[in-house]
Coordinates of C-alpha atoms and ligand atoms in Angstrom, one line a residue:
X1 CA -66.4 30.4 -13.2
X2 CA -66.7 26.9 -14.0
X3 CA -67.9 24.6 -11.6
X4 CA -67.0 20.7 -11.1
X5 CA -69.1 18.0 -9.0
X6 CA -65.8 16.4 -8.1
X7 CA -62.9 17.7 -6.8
X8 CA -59.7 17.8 -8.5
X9 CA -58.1 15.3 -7.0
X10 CA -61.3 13.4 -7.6
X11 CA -61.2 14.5 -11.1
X12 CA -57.1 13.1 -11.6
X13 CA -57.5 10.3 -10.2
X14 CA -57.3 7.7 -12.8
X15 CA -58.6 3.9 -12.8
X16 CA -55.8 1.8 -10.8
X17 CA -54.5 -1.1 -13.3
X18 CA -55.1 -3.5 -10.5
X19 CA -58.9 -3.0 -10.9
X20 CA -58.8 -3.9 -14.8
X21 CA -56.6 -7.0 -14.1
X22 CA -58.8 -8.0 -11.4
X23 CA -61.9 -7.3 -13.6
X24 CA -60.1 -9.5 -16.6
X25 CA -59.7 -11.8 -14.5
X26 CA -63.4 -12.4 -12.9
X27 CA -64.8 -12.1 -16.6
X28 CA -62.7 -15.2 -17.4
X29 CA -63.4 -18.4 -14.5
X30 CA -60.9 -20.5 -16.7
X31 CA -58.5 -18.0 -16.4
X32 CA -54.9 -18.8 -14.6
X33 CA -53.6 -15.6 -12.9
X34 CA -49.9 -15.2 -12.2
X35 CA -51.0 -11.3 -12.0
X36 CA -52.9 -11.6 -8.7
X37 CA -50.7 -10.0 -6.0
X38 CA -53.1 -13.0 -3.5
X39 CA -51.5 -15.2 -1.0
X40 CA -51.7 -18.6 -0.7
X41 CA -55.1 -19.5 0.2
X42 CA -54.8 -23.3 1.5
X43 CA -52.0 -21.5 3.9
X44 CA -54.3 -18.9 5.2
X45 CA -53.7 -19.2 9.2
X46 CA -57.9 -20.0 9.6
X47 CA -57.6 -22.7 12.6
X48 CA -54.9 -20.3 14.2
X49 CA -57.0 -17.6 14.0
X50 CA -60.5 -19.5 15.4
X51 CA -58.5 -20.3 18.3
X52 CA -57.2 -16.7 19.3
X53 CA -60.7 -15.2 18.7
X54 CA -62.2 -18.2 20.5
X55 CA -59.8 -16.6 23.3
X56 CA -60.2 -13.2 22.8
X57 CA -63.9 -13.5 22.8
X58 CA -63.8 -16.1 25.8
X59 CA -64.3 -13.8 28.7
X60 CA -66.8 -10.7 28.5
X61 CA -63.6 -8.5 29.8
X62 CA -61.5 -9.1 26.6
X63 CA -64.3 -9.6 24.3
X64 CA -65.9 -6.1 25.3
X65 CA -62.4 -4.8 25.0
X66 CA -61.4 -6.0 21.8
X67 CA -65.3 -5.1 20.5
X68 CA -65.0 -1.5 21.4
X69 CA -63.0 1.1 19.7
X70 CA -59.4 1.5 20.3
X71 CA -57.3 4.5 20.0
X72 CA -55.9 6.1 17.0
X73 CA -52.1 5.1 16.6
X74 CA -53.3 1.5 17.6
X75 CA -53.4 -1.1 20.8
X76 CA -50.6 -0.8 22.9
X77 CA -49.9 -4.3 23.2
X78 CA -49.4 -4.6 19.1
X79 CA -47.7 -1.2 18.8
X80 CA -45.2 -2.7 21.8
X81 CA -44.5 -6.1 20.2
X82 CA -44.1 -4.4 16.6
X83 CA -41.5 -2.2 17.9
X84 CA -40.0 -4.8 20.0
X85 CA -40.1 -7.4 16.6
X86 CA -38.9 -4.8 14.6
X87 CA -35.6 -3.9 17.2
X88 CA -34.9 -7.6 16.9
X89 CA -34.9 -8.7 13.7
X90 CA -32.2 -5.8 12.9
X91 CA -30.4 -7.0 15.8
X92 CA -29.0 -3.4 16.9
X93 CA -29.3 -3.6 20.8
X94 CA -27.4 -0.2 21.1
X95 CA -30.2 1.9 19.2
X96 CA -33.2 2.0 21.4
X97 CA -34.4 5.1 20.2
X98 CA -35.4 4.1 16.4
X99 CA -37.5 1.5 17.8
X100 CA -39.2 3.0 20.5
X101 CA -43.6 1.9 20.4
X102 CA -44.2 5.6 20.7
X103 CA -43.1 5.7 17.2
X104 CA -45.3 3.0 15.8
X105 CA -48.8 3.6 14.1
X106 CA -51.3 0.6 13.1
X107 CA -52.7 1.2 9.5
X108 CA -55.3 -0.2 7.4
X109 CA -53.1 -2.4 5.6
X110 CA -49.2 -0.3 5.6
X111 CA -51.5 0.7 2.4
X112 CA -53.0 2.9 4.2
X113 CA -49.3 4.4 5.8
X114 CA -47.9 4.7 2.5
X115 CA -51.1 6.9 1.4
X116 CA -51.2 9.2 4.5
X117 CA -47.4 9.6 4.5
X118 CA -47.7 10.8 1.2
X119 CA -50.4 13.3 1.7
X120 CA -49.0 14.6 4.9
X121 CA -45.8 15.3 3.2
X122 CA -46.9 16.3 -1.1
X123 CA -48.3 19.1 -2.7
X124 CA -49.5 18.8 -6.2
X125 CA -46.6 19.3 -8.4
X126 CA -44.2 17.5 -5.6
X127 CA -41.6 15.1 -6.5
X128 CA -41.2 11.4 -5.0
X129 CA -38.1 9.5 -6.4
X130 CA -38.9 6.1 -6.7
X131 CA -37.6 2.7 -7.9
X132 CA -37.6 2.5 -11.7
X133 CA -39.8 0.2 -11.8
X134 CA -41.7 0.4 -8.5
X135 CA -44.6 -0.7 -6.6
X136 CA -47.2 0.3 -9.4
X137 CA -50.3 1.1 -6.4
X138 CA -47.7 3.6 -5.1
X139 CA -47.3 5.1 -8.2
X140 CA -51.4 5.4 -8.3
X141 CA -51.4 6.9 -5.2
X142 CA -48.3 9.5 -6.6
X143 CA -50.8 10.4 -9.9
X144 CA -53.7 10.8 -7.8
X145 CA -52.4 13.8 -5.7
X146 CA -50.9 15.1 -8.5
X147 CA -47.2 14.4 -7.5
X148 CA -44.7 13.7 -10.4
X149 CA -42.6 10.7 -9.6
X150 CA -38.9 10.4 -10.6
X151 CA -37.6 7.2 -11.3
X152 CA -33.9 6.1 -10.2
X153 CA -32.6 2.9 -12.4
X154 CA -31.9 -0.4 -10.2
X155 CA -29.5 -3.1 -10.4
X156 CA -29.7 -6.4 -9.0
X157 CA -28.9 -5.4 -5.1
X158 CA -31.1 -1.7 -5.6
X159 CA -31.6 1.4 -6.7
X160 CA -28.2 2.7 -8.3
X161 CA -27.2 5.0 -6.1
X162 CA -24.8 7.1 -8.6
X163 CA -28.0 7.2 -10.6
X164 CA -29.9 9.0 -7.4
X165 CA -27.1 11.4 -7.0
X166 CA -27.2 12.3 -10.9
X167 CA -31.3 13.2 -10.5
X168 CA -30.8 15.0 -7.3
X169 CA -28.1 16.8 -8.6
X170 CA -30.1 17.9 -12.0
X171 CA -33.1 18.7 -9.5
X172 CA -30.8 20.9 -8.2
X173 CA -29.6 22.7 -11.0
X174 CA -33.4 23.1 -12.4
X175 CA -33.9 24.9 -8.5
X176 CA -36.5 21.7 -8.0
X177 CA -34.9 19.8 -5.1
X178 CA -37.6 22.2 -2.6
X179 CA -40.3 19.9 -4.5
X180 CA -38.3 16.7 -3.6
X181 CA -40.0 15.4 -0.5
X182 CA -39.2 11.5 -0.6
X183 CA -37.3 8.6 -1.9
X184 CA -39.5 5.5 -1.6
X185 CA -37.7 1.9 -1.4
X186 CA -39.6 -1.0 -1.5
X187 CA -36.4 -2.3 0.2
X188 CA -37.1 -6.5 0.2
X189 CA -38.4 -9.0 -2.6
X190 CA -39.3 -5.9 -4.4
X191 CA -42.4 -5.8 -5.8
X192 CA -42.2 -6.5 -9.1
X193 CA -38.8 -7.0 -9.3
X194 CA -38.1 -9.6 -6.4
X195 CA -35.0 -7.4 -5.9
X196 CA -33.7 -6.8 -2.3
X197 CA -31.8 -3.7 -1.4
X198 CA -28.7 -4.2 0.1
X199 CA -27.7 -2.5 3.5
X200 CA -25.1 -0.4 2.2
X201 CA -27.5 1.0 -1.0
X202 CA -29.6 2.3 1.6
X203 CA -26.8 3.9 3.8
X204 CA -25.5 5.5 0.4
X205 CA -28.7 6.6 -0.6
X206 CA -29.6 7.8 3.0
X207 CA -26.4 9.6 3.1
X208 CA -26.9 11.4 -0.3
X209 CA -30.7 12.7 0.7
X210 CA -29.2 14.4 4.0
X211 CA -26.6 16.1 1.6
X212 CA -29.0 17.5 -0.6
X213 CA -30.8 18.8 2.2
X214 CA -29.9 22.2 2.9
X215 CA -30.8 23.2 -1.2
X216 CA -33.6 21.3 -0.7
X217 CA -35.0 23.5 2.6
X218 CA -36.8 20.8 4.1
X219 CA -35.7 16.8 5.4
X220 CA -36.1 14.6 2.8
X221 CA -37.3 11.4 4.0
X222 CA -36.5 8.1 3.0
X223 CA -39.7 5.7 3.0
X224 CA -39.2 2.1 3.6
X225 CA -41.6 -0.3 2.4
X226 CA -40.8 -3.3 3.8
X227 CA -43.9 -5.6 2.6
X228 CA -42.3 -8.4 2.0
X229 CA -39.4 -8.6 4.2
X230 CA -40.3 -11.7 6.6
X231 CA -41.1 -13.6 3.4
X232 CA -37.4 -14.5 3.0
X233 CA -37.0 -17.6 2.1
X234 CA -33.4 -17.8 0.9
X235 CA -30.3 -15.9 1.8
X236 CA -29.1 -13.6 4.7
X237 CA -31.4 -11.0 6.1
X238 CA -31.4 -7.4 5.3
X239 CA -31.2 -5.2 8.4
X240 CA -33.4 -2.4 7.7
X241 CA -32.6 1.8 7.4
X242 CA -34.5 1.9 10.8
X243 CA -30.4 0.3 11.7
X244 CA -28.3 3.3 10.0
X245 CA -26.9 5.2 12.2
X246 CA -28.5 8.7 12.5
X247 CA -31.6 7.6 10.8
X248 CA -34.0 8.1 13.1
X249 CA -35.2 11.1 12.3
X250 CA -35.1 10.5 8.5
X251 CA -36.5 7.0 8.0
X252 CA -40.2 6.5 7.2
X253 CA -40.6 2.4 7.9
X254 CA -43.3 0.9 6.7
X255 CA -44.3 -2.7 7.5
X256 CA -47.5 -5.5 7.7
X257 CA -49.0 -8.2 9.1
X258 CA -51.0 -8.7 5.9
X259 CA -48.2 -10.6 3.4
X260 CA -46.7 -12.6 6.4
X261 CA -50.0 -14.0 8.2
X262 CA -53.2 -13.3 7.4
X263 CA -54.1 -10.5 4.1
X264 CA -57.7 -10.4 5.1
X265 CA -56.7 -8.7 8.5
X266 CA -55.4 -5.8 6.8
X267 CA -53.4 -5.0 9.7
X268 CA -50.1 -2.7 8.7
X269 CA -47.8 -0.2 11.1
X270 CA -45.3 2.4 10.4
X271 CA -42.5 3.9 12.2
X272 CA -42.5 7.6 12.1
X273 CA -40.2 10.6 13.3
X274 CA -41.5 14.0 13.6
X275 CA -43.5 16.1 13.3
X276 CA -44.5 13.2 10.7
X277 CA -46.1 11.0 13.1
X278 CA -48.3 13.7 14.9
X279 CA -49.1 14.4 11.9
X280 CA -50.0 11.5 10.5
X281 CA -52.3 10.3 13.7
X282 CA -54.0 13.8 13.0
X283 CA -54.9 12.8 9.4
X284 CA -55.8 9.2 10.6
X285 CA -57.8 10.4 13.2
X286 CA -59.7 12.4 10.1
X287 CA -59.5 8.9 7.9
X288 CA -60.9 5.9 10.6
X289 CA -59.7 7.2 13.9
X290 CA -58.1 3.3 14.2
X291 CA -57.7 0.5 12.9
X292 CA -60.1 -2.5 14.2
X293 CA -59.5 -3.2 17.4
X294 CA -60.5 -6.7 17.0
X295 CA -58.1 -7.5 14.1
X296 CA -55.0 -5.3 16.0
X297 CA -55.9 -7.9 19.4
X298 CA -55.9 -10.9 17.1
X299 CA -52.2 -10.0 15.7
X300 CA -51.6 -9.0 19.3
X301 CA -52.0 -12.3 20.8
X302 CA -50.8 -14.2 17.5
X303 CA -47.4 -12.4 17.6
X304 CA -47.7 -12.8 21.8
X305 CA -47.8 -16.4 21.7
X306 CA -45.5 -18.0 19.1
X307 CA -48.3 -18.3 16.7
X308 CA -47.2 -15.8 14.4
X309 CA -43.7 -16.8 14.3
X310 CA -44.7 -20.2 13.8
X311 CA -47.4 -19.6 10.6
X312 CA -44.4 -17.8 8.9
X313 CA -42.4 -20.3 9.1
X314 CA -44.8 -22.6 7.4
X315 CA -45.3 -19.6 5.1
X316 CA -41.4 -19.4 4.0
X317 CA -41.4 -23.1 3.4
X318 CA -44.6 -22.8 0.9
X319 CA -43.2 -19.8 -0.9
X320 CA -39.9 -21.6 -1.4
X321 CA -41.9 -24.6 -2.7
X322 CA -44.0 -22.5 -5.3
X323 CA -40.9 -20.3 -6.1
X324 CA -39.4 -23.9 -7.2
X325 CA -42.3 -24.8 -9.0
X326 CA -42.1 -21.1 -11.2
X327 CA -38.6 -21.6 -11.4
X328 CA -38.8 -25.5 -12.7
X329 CA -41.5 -24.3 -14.9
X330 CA -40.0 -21.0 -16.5
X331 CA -37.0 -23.3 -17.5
X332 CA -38.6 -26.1 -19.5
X333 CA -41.5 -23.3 -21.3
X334 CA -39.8 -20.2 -21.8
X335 CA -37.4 -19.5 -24.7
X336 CA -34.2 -18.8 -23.2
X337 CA -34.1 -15.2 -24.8
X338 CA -36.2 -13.9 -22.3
X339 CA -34.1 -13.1 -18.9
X340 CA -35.5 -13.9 -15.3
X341 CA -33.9 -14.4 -11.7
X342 CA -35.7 -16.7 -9.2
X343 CA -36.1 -14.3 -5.8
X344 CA -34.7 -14.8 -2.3
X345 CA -38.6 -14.0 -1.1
X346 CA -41.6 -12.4 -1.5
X347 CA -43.8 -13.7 -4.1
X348 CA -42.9 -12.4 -7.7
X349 CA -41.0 -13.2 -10.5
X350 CA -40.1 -10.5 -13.3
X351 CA -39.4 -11.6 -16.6
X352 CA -37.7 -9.5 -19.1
X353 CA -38.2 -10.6 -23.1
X354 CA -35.6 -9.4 -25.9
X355 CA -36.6 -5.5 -26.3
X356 CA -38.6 -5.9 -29.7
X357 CA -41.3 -7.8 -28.3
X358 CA -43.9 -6.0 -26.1
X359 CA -45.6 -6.8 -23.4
X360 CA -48.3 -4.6 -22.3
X361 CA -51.7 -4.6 -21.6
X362 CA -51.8 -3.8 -25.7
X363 CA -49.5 -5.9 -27.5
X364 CA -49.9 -8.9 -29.1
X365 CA -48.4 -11.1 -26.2
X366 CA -50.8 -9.6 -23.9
X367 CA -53.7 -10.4 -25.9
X368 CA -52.6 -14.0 -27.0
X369 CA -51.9 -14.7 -23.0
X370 CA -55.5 -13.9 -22.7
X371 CA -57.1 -15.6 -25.5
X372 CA -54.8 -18.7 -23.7
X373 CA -56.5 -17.6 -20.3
X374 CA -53.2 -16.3 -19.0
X375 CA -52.6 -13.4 -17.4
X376 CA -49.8 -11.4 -16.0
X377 CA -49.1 -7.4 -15.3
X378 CA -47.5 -6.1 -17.7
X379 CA -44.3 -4.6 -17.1
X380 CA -45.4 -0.8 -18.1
X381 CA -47.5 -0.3 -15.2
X382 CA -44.7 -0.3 -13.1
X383 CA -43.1 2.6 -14.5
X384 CA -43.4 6.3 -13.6
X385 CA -44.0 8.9 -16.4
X386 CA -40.9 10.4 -16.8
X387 CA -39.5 13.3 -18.8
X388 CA -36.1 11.2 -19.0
X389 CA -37.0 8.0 -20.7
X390 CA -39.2 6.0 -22.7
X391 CA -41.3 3.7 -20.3
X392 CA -40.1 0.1 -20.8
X393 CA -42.6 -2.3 -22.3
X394 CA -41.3 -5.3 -22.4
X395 CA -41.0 -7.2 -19.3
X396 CA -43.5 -8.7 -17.0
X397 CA -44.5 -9.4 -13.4
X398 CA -45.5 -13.0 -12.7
X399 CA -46.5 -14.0 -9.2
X400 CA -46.2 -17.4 -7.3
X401 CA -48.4 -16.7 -4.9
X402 CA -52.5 -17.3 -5.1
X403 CA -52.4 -20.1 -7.9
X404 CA -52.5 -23.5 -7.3
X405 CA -49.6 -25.8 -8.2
X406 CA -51.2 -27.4 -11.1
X407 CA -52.1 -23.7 -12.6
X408 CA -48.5 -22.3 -11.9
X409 CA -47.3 -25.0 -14.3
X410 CA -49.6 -24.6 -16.1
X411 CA -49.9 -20.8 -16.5
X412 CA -46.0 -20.6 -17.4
X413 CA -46.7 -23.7 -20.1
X414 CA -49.3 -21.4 -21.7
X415 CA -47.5 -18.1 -21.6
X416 CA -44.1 -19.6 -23.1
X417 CA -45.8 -21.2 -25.4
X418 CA -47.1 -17.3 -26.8
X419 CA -43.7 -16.3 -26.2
X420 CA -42.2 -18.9 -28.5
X421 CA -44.9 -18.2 -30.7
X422 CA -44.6 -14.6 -31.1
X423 CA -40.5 -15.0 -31.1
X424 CA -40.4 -16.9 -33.9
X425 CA -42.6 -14.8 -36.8
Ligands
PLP1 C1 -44.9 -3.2 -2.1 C2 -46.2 -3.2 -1.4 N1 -46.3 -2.4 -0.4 C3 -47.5 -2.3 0.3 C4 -48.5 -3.2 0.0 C5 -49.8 -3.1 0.8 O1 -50.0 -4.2 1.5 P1 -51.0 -4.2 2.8 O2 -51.8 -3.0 2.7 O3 -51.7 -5.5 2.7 O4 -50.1 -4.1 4.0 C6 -48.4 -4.1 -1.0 C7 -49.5 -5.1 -1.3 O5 -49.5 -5.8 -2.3 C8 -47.2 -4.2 -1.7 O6 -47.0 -5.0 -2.7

């Protein structure tokens, strides 16, 4: 018998892209990033947060409290105001249930939710359908355990929901829907796209997984990421799937604290039906059992007190200031054969050059970037391996958020002046 020191999940895992970027990107100081998925430093929230640790720590009662552990799904106070947040910002008063705090689970990061969802839920050899493209640490997460990940096309307001009932249907027909276990939306500002699902894709495609369900022999769930949802900037909001009716039982929501106040707290929640969430708090009762109590009381008294709702605002107003800046910049450097869309939110833009000329991590735009201390992710990454298609090389993800104002200029100067460059021979 042959024998392995790791295991084989161990053994599949492969390198996630986001460490090579981030290891191009130390090797180089000059560099500018536009790949970085970083917030806004200067905007970090680091007076705000002295002050409610100041208070947290002020009295030995809540100091010893918030310096102990905590319990597994998370402090009561956080997991109360999450639900409570979340019930209000999709403004259905009538639905009580879907938001109930004995629903919610703090993460590590909703990182961390999207990664025990998934092994609560996959075998090897499973099938999650996903966003073609999608969130390209999901799809890590997908390869590591061995799950094969479908990709449905998108248009500009989401997935395209014909599209989803075409692959469920062929599943079907090829007796694989049993192996179908999610659809995963990353619903708002998508990541890379900058694409928002509208309300009624997700009610189509919510409708379409509970129709497929009895060949399929299990719930198929729909998994919300909602990362960058309260970085909206421009246009109405989105109420979530959380808001469908009779979703409350299929809807996997996950949310942070991370993008909208402070990433270093890695504080992230989920909303989970069963017997998901039992099991969930089992597996994360294996993982941590809890997140830090200290960070989960900081975000506590943050949202508690107006804070929060404050430091987002001044968050939305720098976003839509740097999203002006990429926008102002993309349209005097780049050559106006390569396609782009300035977001409502979030922090990307995701640039799509005419189809001959490639952009991933090996083709001559790529390396020229670099040698002009550029760098962006390459569209590929963000594409599943699929049976169905070629994987699309030719677009890329450029972010507004971590570089300064002077490099965001400057980045986009560089880069369009490779593009140009490598348009015209
Ligand atoms: C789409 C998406 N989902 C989830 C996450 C995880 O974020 P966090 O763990 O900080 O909540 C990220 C981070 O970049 C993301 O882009």
């Amino acid at each position: 018998m042959k024998t392995h020191l790791l295991s084989e999940l161990g053994r599949r895992t492969e390198a996630p892209p986001i460490s090579w970027l981030m290891a191009t990107a130390l090797a180089r100081p000059q560099l500018i990033s536009l790949a970085a998925g970083f917030t806004d430093n200067p905007s970090l929230p680091v007076e705000e947060a002295r002050g409610l640790l100041k208070g947290i720590l002020g009295s030995s009662q809540s100091g010893q409290a918030a310096l102990q552990y905590g319990t597994t799904a998370g402090d009561t106070a956080l997991r109360w105001l999450t639900a409570h947040r979340l019930h209000s910002l999709d403004d259905r008063p009538a639905a009580r249930r879907a938001y109930s705090p004995d629903r919610v689970i703090i993460t590590n990061g909703s990182q961390q939710m999207l990664y025990m969802i998934t092994e609560v839920l996959c075998d090897p050899g499973d099938i999650v359908l996903v966003e073609d493209p999608s969130y390209f640490v999901y799809l890590g997460i997908l390869q590591s355990h061995g799950v094969r990940a479908r990709g449905i096309r998108m248009e500009a307001d989401g997935l395209e929901v014909a599209r989803l009932e075409e692959v469920l249907s062929a599943l079907k027909k090829n007796r694989e829907l049993p192996r179908v276990k999610l659809l995963y939306l990353v619903s708002y500002y998508q990541n890379p796209t900058g694409r928002t699902t509208s309300y009624a894709k997700k009610a189509g495609a919510l409708k379409l997984l509970k129709q497929f369900e009895a060949a399929a022999g299990h719930p198929i769930y729909l998994l919300e990421d909602a990362a960058y949802r309260e970085l909206r900037f421009e246009g109405e909001a989105v109420p979530s799937a959380l808001a469908i009716r009779g979703s409350t039982d299929r809807v996997i929501y996950a949310g942070t604290y991370s993008k909208p106040f402070a990433t270093g707290t890695r504080v992230g929640f989920g909303l989970v039906p069963e017997p998901v969430f039992t099991t969930v708090l089992r597996i994360k009762g294996n993982h941590d059992f809890g997140s830090s109590n200290l960070l989960q009381q900081l975000l506590a008294r943050a949202l508690a007190s107006g804070i929060y709702e404050r430091h987002l605002a001044v968050l939305r107003r720098r976003y839509a200031h740097k999203a002006r800046l990429m926008q102002a910049a993309l349209q005097q450097h780049f050559p106006e054969q390569v396609e782009w869309r300035t977001p409502g939110g979030g922090l990307y833009f995701w640039a799509r050059l005419p189809r001959r000329l490639k952009s991933g991590s090996g083709s001559k735009v790529f390396k020229r970037a670099l040698a002009n201390n550029v760098l962006y992710v390459p569209g590929e990454f963000c594409y599943a391996d699929d049976p169905t298609r070629p994987k699309p090389n030719h677009e890329m993800r450029l972010s507004f958020g971590s570089a300064s104002e002077v490099n965001l200029h400057k980045g986009i100067a560089r880069l369009g002046a490779v593009l140009r460059d490598c348009l015209g021979k």
